[in-house]
JSON list of C-alpha atoms in Angstrom, two decimals:
[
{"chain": "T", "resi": 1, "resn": "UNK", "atom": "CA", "xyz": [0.00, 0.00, 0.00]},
{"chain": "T", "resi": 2, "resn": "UNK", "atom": "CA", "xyz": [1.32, 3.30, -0.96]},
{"chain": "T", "resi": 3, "resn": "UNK", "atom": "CA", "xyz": [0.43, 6.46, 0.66]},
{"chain": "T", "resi": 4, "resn": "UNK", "atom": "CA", "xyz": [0.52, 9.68, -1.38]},
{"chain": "T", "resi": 5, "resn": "UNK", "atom": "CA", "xyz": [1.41, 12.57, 0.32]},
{"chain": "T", "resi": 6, "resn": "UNK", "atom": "CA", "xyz": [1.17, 16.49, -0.69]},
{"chain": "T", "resi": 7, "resn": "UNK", "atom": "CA", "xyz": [4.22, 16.97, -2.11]},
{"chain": "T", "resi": 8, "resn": "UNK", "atom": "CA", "xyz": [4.21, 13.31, -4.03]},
{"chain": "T", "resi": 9, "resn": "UNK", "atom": "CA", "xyz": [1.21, 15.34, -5.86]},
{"chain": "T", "resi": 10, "resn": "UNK", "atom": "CA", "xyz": [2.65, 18.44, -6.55]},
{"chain": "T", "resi": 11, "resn": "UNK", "atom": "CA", "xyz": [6.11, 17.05, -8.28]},
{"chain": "T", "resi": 12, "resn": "UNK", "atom": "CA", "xyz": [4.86, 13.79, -9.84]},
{"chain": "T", "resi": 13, "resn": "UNK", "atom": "CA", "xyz": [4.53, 16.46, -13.04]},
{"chain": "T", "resi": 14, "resn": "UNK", "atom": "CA", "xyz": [0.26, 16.51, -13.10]},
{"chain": "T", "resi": 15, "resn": "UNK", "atom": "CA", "xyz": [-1.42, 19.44, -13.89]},
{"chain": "T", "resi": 16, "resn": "UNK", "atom": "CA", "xyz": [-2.74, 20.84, -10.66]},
{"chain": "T", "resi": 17, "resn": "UNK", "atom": "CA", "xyz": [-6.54, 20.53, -10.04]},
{"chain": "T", "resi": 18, "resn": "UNK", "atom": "CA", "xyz": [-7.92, 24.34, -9.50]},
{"chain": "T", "resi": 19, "resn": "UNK", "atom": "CA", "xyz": [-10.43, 24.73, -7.34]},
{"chain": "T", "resi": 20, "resn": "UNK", "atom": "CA", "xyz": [-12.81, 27.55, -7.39]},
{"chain": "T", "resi": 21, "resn": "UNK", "atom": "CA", "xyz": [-15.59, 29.21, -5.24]},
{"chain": "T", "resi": 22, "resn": "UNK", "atom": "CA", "xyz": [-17.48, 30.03, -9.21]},
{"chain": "T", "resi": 23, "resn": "UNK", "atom": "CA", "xyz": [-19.28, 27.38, -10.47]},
{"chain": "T", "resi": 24, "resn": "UNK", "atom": "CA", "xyz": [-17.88, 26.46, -13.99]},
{"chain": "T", "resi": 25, "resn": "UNK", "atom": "CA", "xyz": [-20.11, 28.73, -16.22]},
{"chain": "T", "resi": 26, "resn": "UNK", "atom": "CA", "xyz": [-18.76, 31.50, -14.53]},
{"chain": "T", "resi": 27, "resn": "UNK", "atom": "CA", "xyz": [-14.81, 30.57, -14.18]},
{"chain": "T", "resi": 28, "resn": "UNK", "atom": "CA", "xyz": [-14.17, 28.58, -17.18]},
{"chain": "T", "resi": 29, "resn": "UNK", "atom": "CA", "xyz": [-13.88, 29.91, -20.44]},
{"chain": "T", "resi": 30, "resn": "UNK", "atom": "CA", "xyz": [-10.73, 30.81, -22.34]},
{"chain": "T", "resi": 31, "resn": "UNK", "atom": "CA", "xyz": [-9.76, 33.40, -19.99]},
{"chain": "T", "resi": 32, "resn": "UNK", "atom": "CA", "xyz": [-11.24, 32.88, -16.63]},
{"chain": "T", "resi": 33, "resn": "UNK", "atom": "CA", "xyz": [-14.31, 35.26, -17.36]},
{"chain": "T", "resi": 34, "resn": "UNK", "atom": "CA", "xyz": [-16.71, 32.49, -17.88]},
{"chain": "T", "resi": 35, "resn": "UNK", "atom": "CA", "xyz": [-17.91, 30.27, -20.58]},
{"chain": "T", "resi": 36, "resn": "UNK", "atom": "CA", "xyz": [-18.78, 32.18, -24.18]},
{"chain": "T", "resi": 37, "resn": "UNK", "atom": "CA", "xyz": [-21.60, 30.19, -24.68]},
{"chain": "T", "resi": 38, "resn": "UNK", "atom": "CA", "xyz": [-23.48, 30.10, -21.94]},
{"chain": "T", "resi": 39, "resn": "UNK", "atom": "CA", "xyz": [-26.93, 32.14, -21.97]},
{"chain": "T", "resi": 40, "resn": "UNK", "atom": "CA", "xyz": [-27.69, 31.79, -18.68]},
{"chain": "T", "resi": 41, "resn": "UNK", "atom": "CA", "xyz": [-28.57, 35.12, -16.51]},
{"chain": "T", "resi": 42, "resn": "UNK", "atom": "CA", "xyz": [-27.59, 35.83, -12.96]},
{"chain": "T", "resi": 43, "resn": "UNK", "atom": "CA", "xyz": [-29.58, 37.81, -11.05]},
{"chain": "T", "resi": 44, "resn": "UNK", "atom": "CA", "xyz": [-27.72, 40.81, -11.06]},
{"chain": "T", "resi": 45, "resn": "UNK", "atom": "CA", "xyz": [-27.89, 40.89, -14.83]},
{"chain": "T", "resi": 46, "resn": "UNK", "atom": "CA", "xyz": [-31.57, 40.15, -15.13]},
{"chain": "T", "resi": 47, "resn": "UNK", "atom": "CA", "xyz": [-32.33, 43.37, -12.49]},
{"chain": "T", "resi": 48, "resn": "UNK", "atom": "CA", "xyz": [-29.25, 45.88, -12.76]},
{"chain": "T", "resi": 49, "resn": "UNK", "atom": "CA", "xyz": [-26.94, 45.24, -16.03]},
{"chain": "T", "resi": 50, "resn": "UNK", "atom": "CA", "xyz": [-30.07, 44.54, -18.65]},
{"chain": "T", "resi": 51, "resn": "UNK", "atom": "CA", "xyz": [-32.48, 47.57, -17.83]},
{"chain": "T", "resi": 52, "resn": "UNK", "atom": "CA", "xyz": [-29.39, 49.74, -17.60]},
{"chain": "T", "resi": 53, "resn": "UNK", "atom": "CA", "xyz": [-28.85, 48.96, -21.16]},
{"chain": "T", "resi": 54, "resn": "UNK", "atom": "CA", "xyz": [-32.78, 49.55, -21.96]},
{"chain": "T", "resi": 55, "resn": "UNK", "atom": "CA", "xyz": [-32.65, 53.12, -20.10]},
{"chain": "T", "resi": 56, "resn": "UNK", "atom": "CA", "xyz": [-29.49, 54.01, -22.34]},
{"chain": "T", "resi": 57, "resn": "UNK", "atom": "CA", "xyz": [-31.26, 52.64, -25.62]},
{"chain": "T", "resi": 58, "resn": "UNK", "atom": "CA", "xyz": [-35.00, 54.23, -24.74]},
{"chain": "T", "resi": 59, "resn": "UNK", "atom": "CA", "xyz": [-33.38, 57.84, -23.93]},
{"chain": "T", "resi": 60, "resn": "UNK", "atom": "CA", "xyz": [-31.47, 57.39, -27.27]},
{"chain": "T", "resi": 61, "resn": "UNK", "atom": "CA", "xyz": [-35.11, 56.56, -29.16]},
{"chain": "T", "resi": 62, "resn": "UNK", "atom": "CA", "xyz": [-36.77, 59.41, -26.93]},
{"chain": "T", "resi": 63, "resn": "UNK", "atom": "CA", "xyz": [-33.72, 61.40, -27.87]},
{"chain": "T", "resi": 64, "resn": "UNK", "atom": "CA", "xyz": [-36.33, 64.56, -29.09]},
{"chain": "T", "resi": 65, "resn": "UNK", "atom": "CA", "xyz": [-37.57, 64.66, -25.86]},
{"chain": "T", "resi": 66, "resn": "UNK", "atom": "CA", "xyz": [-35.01, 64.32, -23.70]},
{"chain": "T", "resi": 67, "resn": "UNK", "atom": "CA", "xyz": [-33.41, 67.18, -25.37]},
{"chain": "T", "resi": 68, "resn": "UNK", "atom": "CA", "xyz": [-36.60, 69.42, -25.17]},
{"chain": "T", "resi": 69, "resn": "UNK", "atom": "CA", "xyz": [-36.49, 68.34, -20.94]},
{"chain": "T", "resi": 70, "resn": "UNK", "atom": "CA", "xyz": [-33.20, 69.34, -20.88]},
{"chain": "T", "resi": 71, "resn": "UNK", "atom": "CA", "xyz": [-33.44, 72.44, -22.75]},
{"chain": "T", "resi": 72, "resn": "UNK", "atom": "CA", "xyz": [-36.34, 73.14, -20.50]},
{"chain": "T", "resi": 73, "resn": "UNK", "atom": "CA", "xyz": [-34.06, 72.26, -17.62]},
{"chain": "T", "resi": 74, "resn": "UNK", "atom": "CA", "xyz": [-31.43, 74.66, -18.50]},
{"chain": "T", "resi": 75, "resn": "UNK", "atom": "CA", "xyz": [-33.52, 77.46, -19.19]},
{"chain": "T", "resi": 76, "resn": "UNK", "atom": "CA", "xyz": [-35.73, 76.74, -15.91]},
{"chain": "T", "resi": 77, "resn": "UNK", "atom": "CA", "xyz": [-32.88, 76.35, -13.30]},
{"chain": "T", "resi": 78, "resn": "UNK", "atom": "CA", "xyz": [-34.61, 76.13, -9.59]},
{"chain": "T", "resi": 79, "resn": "UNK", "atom": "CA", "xyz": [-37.81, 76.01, -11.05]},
{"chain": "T", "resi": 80, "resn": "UNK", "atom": "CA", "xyz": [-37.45, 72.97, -12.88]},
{"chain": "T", "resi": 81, "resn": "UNK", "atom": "CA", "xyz": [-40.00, 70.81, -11.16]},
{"chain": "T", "resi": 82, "resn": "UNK", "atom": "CA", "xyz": [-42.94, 73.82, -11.69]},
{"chain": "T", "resi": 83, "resn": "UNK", "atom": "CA", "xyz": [-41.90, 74.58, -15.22]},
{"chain": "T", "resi": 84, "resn": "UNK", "atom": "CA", "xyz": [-40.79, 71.35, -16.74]},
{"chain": "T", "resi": 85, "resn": "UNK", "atom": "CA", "xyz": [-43.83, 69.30, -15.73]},
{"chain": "T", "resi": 86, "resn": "UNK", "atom": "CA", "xyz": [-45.00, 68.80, -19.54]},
{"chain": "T", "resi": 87, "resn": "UNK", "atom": "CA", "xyz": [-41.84, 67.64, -20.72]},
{"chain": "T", "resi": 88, "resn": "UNK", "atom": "CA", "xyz": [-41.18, 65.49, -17.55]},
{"chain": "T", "resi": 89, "resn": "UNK", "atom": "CA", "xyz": [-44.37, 63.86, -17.87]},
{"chain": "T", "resi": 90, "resn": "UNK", "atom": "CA", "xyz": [-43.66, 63.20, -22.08]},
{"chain": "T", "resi": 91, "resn": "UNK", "atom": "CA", "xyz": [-40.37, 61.94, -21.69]},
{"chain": "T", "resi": 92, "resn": "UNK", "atom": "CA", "xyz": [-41.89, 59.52, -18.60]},
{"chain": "T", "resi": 93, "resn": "UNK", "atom": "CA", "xyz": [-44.41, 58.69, -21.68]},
{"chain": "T", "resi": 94, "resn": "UNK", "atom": "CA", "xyz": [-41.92, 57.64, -24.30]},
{"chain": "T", "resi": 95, "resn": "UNK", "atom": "CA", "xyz": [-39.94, 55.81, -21.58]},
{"chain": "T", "resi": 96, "resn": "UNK", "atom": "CA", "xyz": [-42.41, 53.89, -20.28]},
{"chain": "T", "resi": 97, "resn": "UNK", "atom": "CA", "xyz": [-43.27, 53.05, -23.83]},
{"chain": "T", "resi": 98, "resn": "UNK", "atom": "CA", "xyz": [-39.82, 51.28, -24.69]},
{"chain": "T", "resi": 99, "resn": "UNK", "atom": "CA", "xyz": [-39.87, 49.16, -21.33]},
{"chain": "T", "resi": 100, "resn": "UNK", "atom": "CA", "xyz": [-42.90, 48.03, -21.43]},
{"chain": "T", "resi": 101, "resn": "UNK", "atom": "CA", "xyz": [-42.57, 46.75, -25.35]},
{"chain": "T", "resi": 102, "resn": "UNK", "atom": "CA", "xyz": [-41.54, 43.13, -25.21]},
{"chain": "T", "resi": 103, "resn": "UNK", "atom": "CA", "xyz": [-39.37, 43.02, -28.46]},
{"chain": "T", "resi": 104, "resn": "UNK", "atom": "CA", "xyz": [-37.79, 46.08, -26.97]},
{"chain": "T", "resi": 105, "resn": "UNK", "atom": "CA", "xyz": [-36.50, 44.46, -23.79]},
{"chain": "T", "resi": 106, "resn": "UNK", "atom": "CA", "xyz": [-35.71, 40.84, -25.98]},
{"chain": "T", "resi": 107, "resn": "UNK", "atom": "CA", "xyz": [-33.22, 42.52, -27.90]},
{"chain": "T", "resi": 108, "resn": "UNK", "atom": "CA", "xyz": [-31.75, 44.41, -25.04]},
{"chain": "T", "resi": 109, "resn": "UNK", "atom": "CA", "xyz": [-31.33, 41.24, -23.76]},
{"chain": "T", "resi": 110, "resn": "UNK", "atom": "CA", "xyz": [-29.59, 39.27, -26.64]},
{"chain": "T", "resi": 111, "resn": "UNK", "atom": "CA", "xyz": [-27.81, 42.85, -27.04]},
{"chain": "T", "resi": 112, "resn": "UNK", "atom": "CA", "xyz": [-26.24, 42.14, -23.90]},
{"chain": "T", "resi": 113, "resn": "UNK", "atom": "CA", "xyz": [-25.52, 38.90, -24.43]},
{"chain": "T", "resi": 114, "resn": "UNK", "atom": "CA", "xyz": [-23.68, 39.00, -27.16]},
{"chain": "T", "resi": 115, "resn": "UNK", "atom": "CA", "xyz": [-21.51, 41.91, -25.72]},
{"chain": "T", "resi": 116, "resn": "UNK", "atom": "CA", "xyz": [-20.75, 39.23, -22.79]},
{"chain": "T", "resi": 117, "resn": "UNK", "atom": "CA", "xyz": [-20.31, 36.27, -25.04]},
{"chain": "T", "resi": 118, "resn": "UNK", "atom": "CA", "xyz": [-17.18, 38.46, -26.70]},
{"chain": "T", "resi": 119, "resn": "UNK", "atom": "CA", "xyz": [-15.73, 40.05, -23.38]},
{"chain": "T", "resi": 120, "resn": "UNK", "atom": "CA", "xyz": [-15.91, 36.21, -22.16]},
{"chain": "T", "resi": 121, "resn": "UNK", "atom": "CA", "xyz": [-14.31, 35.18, -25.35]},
{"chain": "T", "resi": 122, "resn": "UNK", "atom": "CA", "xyz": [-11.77, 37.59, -25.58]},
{"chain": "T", "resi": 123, "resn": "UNK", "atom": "CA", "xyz": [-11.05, 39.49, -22.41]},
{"chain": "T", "resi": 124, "resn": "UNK", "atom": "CA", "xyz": [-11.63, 42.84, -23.77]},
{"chain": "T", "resi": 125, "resn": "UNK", "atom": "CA", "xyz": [-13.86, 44.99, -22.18]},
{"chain": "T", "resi": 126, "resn": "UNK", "atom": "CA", "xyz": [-16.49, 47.13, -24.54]},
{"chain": "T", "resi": 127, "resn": "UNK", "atom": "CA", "xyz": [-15.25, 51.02, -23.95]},
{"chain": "T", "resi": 128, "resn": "UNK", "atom": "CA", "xyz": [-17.78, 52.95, -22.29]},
{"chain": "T", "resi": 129, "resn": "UNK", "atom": "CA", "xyz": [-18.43, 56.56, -23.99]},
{"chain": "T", "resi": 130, "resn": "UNK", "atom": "CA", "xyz": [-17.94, 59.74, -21.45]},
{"chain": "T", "resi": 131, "resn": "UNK", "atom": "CA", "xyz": [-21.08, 61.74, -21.03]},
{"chain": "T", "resi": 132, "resn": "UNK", "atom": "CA", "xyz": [-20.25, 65.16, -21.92]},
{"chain": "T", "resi": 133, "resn": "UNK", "atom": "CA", "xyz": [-20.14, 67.62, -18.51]},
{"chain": "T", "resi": 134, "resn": "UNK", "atom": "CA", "xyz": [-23.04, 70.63, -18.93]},
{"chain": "T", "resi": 135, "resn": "UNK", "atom": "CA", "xyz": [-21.23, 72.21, -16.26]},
{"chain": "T", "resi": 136, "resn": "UNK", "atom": "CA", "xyz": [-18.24, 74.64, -16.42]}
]
């Protein structure tokens, strides 16, 4: 009977098993980030990642009015919230709109899938655009 022992393990020239806290959807994958092809959500994605990417795409549909809110904005200063009512309450409309539209929030989804799928598969983050500063 032979006993192995830590070391024995370590030099007998196998690869080292790597153990993980992930499960292997979410640490495997060509560079650690997960597997490519897995279409699976977590949780945070379904409630925080995906309707951040529907808010960005609606406002850029509703661009029109979001301009017209903001114009409204600048112009109103402090009273913003008596003035801007109207515009508040169209650009709420058009919002509303795009998240409730079921095609809309599908290809947010598979939008955001396929952004993941390539940062998995290559390790490259998408580069985020800089909102421009109003402000002097």
């Amino acid at each position: 009977m032979k006993t192995t022992t830590m070391a024995d393990k370590l030099n007998s020239g196998h690869e080292k098993d790597i153990y993980t806290v992930l499960p292997s959807n979410l640490a495997g994958g060509p560079h650690g980030l997960g597997d490519p092809d897995d279409k699976t959500l977590r949780k945070v994605e379904t409630e925080i990642s995906i309707p951040q990417k529907m808010k960005k795409k609606a406002k850029e549909n509703c661009q029109e009015v979001v301009q017209a809110f903001e114009k409204c904005g600048k112009d109103s200063g402090l009273l913003l919230p008596f003035k801007c009512r109207p515009y508040a309450k169209a650009l709420e409309r058009c919002l509303l709109g795009w998240y409730e539209n079921e095609d809309f929030k599908e290809k947010c989804k598979l939008e955001y899938l396929e952004e993941r799928s390539e940062y998995r598969r290559t390790g490259i983050k998408q580069k985020t655009k800089r909102k421009e500063s109003t402000m002097l």
